[in-house]
mmCIF file of C-alpha atoms in Angstrom:
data_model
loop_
_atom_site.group_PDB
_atom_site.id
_atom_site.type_symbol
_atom_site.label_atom_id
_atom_site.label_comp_id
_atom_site.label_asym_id
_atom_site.label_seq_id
_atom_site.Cartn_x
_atom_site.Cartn_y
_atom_site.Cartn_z
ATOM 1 C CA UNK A 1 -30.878 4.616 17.153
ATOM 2 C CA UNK A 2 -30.121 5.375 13.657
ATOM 3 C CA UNK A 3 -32.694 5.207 10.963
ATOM 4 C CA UNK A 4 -29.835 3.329 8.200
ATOM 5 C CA UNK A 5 -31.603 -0.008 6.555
ATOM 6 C CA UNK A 6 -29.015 -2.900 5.402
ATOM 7 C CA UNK A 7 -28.408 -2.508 1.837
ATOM 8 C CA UNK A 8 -28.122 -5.566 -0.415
ATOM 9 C CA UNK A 9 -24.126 -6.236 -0.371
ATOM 10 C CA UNK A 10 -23.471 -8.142 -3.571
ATOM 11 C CA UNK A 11 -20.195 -8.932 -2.959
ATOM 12 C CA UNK A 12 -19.320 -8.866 -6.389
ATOM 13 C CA UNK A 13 -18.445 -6.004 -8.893
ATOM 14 C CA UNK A 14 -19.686 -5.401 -11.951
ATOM 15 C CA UNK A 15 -17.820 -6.362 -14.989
ATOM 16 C CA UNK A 16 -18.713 -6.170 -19.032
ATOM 17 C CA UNK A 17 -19.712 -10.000 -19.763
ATOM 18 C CA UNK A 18 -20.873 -10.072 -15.920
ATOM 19 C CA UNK A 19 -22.936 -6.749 -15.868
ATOM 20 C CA UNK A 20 -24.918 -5.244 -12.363
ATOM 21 C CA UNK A 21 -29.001 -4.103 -13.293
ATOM 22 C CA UNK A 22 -29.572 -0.947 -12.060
ATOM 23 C CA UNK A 23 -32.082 1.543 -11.565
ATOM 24 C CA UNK A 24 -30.922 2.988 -15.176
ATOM 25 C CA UNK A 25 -30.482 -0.495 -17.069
ATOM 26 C CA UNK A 26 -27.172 -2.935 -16.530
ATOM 27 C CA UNK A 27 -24.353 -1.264 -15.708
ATOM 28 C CA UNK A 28 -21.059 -2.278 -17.735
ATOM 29 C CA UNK A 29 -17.640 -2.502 -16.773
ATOM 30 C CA UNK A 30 -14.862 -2.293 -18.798
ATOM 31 C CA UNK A 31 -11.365 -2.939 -17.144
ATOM 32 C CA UNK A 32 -8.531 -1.276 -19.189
ATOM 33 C CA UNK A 33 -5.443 -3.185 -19.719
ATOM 34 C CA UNK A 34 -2.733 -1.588 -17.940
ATOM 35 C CA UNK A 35 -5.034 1.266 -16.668
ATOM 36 C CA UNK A 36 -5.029 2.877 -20.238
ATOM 37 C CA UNK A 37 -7.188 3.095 -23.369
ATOM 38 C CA UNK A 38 -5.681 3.841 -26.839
ATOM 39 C CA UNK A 39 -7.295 6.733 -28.721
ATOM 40 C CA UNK A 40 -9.165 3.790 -31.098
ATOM 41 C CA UNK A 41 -10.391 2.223 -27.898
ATOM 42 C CA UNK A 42 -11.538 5.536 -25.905
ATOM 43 C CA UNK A 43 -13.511 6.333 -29.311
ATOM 44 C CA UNK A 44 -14.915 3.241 -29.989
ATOM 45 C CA UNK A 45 -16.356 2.515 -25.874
ATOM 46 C CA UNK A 46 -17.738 6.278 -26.619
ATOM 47 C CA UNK A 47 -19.677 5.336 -29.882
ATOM 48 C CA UNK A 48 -20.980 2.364 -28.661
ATOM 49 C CA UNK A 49 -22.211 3.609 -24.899
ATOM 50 C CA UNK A 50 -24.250 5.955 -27.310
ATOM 51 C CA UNK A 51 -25.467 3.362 -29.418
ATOM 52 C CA UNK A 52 -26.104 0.227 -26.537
ATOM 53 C CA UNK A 53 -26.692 2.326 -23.488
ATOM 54 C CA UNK A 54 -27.964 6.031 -22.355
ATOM 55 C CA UNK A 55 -24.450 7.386 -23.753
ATOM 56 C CA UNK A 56 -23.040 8.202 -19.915
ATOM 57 C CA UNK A 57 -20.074 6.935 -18.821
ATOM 58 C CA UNK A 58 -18.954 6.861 -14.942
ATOM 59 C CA UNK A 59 -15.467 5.828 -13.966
ATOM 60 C CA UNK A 60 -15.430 4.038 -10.793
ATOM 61 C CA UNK A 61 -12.947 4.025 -7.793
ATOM 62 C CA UNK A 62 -10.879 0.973 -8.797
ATOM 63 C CA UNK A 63 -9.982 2.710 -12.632
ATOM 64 C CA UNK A 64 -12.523 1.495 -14.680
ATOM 65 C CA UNK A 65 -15.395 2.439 -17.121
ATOM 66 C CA UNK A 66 -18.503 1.849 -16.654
ATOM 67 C CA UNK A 67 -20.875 2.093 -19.353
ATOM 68 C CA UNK A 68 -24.964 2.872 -18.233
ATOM 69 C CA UNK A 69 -27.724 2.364 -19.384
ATOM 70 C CA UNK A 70 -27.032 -1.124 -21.439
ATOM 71 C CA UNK A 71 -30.617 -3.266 -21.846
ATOM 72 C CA UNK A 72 -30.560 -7.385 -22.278
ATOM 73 C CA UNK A 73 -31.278 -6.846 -25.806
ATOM 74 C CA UNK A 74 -28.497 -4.421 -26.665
ATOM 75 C CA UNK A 75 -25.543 -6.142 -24.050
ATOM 76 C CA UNK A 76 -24.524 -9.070 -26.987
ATOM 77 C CA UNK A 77 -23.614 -6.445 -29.092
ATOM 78 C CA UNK A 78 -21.828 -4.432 -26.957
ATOM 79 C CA UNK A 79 -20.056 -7.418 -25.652
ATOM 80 C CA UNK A 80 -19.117 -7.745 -29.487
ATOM 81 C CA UNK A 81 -17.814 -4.528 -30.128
ATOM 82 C CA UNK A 82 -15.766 -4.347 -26.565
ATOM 83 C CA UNK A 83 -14.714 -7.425 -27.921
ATOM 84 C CA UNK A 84 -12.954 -5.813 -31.043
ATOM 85 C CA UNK A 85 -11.467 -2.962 -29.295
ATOM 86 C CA UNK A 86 -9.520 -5.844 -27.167
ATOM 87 C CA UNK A 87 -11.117 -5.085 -24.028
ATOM 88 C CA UNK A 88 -13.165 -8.412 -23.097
ATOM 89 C CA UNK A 89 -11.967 -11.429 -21.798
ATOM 90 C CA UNK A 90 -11.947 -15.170 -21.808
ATOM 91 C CA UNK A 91 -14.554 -16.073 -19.636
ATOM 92 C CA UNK A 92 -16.530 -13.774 -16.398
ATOM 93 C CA UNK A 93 -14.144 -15.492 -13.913
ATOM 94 C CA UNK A 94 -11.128 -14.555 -15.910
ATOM 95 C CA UNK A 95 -12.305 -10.639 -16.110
ATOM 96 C CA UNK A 96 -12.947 -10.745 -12.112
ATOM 97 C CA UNK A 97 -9.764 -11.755 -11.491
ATOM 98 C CA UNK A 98 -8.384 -8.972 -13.533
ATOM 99 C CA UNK A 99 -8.936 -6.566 -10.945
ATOM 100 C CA UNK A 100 -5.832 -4.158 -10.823
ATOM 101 C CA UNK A 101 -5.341 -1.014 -10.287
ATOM 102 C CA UNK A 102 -2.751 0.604 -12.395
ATOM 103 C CA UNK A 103 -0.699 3.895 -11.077
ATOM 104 C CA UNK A 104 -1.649 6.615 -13.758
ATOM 105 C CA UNK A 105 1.786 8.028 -13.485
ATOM 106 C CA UNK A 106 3.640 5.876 -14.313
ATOM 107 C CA UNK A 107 6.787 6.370 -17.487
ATOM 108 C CA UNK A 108 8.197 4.051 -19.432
ATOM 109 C CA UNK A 109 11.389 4.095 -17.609
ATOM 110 C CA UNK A 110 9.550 1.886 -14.766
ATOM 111 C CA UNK A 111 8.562 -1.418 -14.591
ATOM 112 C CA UNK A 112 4.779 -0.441 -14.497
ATOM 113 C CA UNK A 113 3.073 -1.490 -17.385
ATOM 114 C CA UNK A 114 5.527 -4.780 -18.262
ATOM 115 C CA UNK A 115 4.271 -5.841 -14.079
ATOM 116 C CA UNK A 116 0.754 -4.766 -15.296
ATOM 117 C CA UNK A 117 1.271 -7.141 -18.272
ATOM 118 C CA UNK A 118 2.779 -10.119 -15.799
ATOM 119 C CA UNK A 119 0.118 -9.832 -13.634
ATOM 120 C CA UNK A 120 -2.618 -10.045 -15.944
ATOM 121 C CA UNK A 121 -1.626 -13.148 -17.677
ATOM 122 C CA UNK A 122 -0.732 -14.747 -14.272
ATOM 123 C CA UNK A 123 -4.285 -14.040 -13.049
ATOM 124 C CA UNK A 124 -5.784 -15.648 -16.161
ATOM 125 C CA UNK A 125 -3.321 -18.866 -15.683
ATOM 126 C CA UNK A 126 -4.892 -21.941 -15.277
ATOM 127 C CA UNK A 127 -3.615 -22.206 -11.947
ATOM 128 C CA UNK A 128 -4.765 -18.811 -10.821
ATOM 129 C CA UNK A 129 -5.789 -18.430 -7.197
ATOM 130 C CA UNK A 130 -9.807 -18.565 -7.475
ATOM 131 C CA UNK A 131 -10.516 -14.777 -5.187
ATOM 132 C CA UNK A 132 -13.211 -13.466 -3.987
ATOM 133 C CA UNK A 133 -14.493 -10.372 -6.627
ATOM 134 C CA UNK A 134 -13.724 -7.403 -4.957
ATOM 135 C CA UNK A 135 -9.942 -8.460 -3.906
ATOM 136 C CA UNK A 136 -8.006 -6.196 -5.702
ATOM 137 C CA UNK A 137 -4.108 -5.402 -6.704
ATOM 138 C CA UNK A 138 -2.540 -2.221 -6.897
ATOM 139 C CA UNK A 139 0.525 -1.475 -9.362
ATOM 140 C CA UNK A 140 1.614 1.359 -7.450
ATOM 141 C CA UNK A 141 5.695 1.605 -8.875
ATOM 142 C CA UNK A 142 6.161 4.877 -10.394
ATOM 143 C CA UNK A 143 8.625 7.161 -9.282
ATOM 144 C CA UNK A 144 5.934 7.670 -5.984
ATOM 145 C CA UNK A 145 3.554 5.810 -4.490
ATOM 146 C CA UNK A 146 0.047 7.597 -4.528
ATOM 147 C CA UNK A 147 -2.617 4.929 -4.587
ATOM 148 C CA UNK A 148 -2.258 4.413 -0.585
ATOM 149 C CA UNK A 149 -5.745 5.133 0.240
ATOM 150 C CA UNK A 150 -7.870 3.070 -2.698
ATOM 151 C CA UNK A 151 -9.687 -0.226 -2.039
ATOM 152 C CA UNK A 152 -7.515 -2.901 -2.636
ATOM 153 C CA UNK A 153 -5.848 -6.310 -0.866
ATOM 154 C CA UNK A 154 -1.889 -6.493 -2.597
ATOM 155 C CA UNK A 155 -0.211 -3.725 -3.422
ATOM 156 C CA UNK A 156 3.364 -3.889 -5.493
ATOM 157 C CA UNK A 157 4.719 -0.241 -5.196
ATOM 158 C CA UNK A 158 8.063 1.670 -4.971
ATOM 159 C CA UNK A 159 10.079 1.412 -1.651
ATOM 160 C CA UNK A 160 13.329 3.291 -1.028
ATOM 161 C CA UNK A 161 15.645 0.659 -2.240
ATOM 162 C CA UNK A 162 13.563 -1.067 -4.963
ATOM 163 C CA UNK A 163 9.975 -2.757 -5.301
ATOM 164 C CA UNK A 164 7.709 -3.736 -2.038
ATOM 165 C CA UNK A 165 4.717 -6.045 -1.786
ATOM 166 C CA UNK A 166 2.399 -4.777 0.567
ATOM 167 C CA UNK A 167 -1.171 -5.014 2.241
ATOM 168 C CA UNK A 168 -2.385 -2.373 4.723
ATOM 169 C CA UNK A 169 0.220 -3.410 6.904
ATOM 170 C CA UNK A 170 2.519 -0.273 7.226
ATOM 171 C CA UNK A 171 5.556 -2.629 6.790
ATOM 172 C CA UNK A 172 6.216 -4.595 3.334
ATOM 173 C CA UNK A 173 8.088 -7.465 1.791
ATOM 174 C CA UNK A 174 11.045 -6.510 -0.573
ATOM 175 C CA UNK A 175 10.775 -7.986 -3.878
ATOM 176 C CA UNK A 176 12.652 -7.622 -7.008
ATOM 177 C CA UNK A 177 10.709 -6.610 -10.876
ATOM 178 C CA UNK A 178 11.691 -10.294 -11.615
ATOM 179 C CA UNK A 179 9.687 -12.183 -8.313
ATOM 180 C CA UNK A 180 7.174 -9.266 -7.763
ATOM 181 C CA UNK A 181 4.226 -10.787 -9.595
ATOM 182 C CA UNK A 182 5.265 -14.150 -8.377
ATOM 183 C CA UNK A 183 4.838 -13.127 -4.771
ATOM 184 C CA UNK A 184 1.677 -11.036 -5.289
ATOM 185 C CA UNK A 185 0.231 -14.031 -6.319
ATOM 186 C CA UNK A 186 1.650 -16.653 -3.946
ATOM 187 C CA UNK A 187 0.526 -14.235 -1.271
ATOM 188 C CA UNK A 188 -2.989 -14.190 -3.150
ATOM 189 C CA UNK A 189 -2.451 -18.276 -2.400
ATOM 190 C CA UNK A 190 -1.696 -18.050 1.219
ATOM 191 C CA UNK A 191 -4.750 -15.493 1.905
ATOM 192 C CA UNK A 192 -6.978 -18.037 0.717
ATOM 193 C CA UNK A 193 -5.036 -20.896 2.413
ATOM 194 C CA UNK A 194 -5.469 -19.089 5.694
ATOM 195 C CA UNK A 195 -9.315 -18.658 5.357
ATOM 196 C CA UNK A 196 -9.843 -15.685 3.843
ATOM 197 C CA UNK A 197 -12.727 -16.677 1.758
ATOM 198 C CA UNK A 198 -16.040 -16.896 3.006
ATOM 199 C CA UNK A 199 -18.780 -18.082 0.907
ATOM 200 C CA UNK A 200 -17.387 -16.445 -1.834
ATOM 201 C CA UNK A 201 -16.188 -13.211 0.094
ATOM 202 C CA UNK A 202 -13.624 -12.051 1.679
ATOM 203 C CA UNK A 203 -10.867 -9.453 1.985
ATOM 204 C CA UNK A 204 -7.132 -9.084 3.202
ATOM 205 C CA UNK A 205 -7.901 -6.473 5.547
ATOM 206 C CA UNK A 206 -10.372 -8.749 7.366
ATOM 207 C CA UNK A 207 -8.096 -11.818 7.358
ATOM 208 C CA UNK A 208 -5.195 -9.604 9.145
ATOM 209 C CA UNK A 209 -6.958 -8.518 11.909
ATOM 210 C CA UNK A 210 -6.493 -12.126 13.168
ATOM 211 C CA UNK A 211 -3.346 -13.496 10.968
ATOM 212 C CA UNK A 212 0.099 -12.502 11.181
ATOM 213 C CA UNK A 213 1.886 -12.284 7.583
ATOM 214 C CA UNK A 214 3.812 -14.353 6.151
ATOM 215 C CA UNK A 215 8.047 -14.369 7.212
ATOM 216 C CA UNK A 216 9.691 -11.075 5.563
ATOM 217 C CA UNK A 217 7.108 -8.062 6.105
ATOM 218 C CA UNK A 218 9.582 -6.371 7.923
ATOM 219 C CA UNK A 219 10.494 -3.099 5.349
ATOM 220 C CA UNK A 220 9.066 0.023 6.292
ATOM 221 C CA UNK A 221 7.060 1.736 3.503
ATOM 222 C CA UNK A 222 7.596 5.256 1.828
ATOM 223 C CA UNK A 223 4.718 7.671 2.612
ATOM 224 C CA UNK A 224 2.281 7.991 0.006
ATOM 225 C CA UNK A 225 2.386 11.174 -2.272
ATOM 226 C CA UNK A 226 -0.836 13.502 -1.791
ATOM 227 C CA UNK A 227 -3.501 12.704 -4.964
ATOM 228 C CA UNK A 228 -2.770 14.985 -7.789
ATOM 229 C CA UNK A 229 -4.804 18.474 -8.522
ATOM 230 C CA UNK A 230 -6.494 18.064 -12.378
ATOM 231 C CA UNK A 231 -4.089 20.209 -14.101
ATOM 232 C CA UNK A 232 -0.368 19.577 -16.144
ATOM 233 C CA UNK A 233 1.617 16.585 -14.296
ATOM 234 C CA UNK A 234 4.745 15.345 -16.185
ATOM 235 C CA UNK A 235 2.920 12.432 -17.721
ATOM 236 C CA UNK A 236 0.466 14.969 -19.492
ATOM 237 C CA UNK A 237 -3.119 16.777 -18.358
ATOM 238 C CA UNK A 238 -5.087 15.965 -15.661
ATOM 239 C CA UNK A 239 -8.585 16.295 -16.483
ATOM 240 C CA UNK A 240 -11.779 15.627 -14.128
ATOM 241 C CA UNK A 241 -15.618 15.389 -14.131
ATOM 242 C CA UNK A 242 -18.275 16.254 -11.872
ATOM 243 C CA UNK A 243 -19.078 12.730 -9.487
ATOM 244 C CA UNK A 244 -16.791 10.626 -12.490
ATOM 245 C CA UNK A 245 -19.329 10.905 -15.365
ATOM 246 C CA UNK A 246 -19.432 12.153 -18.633
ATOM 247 C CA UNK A 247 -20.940 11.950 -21.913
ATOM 248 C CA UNK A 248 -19.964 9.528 -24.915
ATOM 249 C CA UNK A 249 -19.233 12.744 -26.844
ATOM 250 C CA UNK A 250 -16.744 13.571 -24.273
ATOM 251 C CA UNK A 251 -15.045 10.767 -24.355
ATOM 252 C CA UNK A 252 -15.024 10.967 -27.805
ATOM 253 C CA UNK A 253 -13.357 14.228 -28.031
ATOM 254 C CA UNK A 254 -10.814 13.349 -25.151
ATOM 255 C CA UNK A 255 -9.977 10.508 -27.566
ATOM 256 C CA UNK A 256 -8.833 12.957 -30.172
ATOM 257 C CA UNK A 257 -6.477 14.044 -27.868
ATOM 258 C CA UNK A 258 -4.338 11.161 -27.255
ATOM 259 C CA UNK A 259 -3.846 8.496 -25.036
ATOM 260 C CA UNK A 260 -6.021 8.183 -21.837
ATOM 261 C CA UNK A 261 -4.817 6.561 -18.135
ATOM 262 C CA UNK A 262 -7.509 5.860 -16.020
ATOM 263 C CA UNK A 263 -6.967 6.575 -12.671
ATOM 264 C CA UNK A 264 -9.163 5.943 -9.275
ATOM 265 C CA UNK A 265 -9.851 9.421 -8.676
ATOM 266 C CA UNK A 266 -12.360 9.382 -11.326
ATOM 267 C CA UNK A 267 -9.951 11.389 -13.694
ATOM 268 C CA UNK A 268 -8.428 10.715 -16.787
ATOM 269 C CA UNK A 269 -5.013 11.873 -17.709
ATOM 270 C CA UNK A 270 -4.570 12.548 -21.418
ATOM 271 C CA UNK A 271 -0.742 11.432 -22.437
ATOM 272 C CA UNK A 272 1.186 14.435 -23.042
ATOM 273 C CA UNK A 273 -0.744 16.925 -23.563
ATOM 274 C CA UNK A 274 0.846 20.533 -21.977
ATOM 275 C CA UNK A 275 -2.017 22.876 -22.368
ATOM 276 C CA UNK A 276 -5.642 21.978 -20.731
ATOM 277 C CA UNK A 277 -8.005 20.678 -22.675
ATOM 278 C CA UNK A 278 -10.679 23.267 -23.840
ATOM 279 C CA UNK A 279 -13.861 20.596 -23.825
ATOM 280 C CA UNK A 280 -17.684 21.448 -21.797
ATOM 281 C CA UNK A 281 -18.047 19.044 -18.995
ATOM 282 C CA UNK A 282 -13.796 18.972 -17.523
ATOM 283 C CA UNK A 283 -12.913 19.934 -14.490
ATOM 284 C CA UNK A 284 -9.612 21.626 -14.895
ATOM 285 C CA UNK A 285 -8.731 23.525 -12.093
ATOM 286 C CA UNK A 286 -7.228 22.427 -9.127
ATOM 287 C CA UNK A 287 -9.992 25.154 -7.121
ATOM 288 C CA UNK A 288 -13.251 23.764 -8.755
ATOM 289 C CA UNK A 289 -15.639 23.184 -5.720
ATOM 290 C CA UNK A 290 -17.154 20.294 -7.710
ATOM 291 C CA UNK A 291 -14.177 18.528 -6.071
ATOM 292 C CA UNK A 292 -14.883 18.830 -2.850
ATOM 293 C CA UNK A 293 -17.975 16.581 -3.510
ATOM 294 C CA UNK A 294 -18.491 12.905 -4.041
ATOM 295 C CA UNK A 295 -21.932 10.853 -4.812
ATOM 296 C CA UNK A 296 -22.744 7.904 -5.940
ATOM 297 C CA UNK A 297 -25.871 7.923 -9.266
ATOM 298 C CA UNK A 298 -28.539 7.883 -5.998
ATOM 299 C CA UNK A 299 -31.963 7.756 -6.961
ATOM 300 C CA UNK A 300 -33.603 6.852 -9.257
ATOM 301 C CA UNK A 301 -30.752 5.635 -11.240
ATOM 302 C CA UNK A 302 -29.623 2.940 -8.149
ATOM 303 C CA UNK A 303 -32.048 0.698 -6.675
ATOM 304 C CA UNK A 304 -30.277 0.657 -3.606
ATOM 305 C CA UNK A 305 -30.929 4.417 -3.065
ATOM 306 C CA UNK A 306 -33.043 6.130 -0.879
ATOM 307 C CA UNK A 307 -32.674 9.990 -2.357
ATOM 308 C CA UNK A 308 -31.213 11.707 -5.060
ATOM 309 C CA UNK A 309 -27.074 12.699 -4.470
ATOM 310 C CA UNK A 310 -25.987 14.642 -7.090
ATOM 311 C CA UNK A 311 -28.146 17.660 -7.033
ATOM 312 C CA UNK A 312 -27.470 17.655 -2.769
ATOM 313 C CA UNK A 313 -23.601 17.562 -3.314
ATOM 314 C CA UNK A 314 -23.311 19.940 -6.160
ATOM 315 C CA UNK A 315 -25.730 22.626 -4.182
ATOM 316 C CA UNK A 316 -23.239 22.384 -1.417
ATOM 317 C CA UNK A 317 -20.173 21.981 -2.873
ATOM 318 C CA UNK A 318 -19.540 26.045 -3.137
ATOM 319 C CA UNK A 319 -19.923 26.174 0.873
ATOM 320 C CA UNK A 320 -17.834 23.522 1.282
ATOM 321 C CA UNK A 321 -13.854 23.751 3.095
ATOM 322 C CA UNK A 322 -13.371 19.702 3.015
ATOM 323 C CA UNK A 323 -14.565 16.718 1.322
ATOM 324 C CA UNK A 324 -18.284 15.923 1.435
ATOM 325 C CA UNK A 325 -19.365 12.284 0.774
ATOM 326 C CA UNK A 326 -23.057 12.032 -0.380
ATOM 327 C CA UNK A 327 -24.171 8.258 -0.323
ATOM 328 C CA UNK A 328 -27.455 7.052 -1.111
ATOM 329 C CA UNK A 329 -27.777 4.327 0.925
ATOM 330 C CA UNK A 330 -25.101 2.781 3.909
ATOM 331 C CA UNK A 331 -23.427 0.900 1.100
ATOM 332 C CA UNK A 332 -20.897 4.192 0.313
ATOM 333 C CA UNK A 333 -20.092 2.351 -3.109
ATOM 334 C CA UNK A 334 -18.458 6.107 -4.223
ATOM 335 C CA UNK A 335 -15.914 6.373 -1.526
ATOM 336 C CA UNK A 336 -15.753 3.056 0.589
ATOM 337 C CA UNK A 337 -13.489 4.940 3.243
ATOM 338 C CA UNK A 338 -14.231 8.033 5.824
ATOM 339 C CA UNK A 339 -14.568 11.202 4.779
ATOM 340 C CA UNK A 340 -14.693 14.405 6.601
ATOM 341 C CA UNK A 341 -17.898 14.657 6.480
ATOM 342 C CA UNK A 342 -20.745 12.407 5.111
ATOM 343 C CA UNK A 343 -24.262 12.798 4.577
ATOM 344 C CA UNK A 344 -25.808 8.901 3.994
ATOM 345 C CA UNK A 345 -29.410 8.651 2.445
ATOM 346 C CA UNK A 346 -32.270 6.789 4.711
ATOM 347 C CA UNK A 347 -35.854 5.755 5.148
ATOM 348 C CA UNK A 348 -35.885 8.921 7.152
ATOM 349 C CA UNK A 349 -33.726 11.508 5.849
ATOM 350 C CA UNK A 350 -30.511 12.192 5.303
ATOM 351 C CA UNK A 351 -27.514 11.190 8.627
ATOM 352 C CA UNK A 352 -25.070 13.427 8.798
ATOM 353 C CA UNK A 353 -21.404 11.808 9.885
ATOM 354 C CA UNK A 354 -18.366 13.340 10.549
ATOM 355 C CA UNK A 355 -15.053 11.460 9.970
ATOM 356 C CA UNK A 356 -16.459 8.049 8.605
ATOM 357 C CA UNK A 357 -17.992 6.132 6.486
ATOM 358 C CA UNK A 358 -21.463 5.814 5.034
ATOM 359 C CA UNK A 359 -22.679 3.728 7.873
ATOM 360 C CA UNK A 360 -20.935 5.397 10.743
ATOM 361 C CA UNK A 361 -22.274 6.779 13.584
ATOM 362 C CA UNK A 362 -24.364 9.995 13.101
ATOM 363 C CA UNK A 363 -24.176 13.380 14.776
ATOM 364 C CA UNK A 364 -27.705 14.208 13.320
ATOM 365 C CA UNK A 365 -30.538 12.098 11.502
ATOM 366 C CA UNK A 366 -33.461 12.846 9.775
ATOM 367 C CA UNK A 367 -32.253 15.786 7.713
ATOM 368 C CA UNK A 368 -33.878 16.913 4.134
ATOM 369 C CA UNK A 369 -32.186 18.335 1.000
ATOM 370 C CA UNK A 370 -34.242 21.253 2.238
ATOM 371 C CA UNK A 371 -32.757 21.368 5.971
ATOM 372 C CA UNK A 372 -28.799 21.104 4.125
ATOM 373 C CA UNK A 373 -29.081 23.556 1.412
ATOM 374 C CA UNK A 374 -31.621 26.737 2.825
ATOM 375 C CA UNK A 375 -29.846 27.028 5.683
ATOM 376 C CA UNK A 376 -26.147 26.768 6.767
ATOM 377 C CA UNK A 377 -26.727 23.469 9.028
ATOM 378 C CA UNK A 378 -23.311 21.859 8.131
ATOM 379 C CA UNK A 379 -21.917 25.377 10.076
ATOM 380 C CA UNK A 380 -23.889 25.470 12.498
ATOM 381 C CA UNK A 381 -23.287 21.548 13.651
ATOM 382 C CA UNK A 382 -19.500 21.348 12.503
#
């Protein structure tokens, strides 16, 4: 029987005037508007992580930044300066329901950022549909869709003939830029008219495993595009970090560089820029081994967690031929889908899992840091 123990599911995400404690202090999100931070606003979240928090900045899964480290004392004045960089809004309710996900390649010859714009002032409406806090929308209409794969409930993307609304169904709803936003939203309103919401909870994924759509699903979709390699794309330089985190100073000097898109693969892509950044702490090759990894903080910076990640995954990462997902509890808050392989933190040891999640079925329990990293166990067992 495995060894996993329930984590605490809080069925909520963290946001900046609704911030998550963790092992580290609260942890504060900032949702950028349109997935994209002018240079004035990547500076000023950098000076004041370092001045309210530890200075470290993560960016999560769903294209956000997260700011660590922030005490009850020093959170009003953060609040206040997020405020005057335009990144905070009305009310805790309104900034949950801002949860989209913006395609980081998108050009201004698509509809991306005036849907992006649409979207967010239909979500802060008075009339907004009241979801639970980890539904999510994807903006996924550049030239090619390549956001398939992240944690979300509507998606608007690009279909062979013009825009699609989507779920995880593999067949979507034609739409036009005109009723996109209109639909996303009305099909927001018939998820929770169909009982979607549970106490509070509740996702599209789980609603269609025992609802049919709504009339006019019927459009194939394109296939996704793979995820991009950190390195030149059209729309400028691709940069990375090891597990999504950096320093303030980082951020700082990124900001120097221009414009920054935040994208869900924990990278940021600096507006066109042609040559590759020369800053410590980037990951700019498409070969680095540090992304074959993934971890979430682990302990002791999560309460949740049951063993350091970080140091596991990056001793492992240069033996590595496929993605490794190292998850300190069952929770597998860094990469919510399978992975080739996973090693979950428990009471017990680490579970190793192959093609799943962080609470899938093991092939082995019990394992130490020790038993992964001074001998060649994955081999041996893989």
């Amino acid at each position: 029987m495995t060894n996993f123990q329930s984590p605490i599911v809080q069925g909520w995400c963290p946001g900046a005037l609704r911030p998550m404690q963790s092992g580290d202090g609260l942890v504060v999100r900032v949702r950028p508007r349109g997935g994209r931070l002018t240079p004035d606003q990547a500076r000023g979240i950098a000076q004041l992580a370092a001045l309210h928090g530890n200075g470290l900045i993560d960016l999560s899964s769903r294209a956000n930044v997260q700011l660590r480290g922030v005490t009850e004392a020093s959170h009003p004045a953060l609040i206040d300066g997020l405020r005057g960089l335009g990144l905070i809004d009305a009310s805790a309710e309104a900034e949950a329901r801002r949860n989209i996900i913006v395609t980081p390649l998108w050009a201004k010859t698509d509809p991306t950022q005036s849907l992006a714009a649409e979207l967010t002032a239909a979500l802060a409406a008075a009339d907004a549909p009241d979801l639970p806090g980890k539904f999510g929308f994807v903006l996924d209409t550049a030239a090619h869709p390549v956001l398939r794969d992240v944690s979300a409930d509507i998606w608007l993307e690009t279909g062979t003939e013009g825009l699609l609304l989507a779920t995880q169904s593999p067949r979507a709803k034609p739409v036009t830029p005109e009723t996109a936003v209109a639909e996303a939203i009305a099909l927001a309103h018939w998820f929770i008219a169909q009982g979607g919401v549970t106490e509070g909870r509740g996702r599209m994924a789980s609603l269609l495993k025992h609802r049919a759509l709504p009339e006019g699903f019927t459009t194939p979709r394109l296939p996704a595009a793979a995820q991009p390699a950190p390195g030149m794309q059209p729309q400028g330089q691709l940069v990375g970090f090891e597990f999504g985190q950096m320093q303030a100073e980082t951020l700082a000097a990124l900001a120097d560089l221009g414009p920054l898109r935040v994208t869900p693969w924990r990278m940021l892509l600096i507006e066109g820029l042609t040559d590759a950044p020369q800053i410590p702490g980037l990951i700019t090759r498409a070969d680095d081994p540090m992304l074959r990894v993934i971890a979430c903080t682990g302990a002791p910076g999560c309460l949740q967690a049951h063993a350091a990640t970080r140091p596991l995954a990056r001793a492992l990462a240069p033996q590595l031929t496929e993605t490794l997902h190292v998850s300190g509890c069952a929770k597998g808050c860094a990469h919510p889908t399978a992975a080739p392989l996973t090693l979950t933190a428990t009471p017990g040891g680490f579970a190793l899992i192959r093609d799943g999640t962080a609470s899938g079925t093991p092939l082995r329990e019990g394992l130490s840091a020790a038993d992964l990293t001074e001998t060649p166990i994955l081999t041996e067992i893989l």
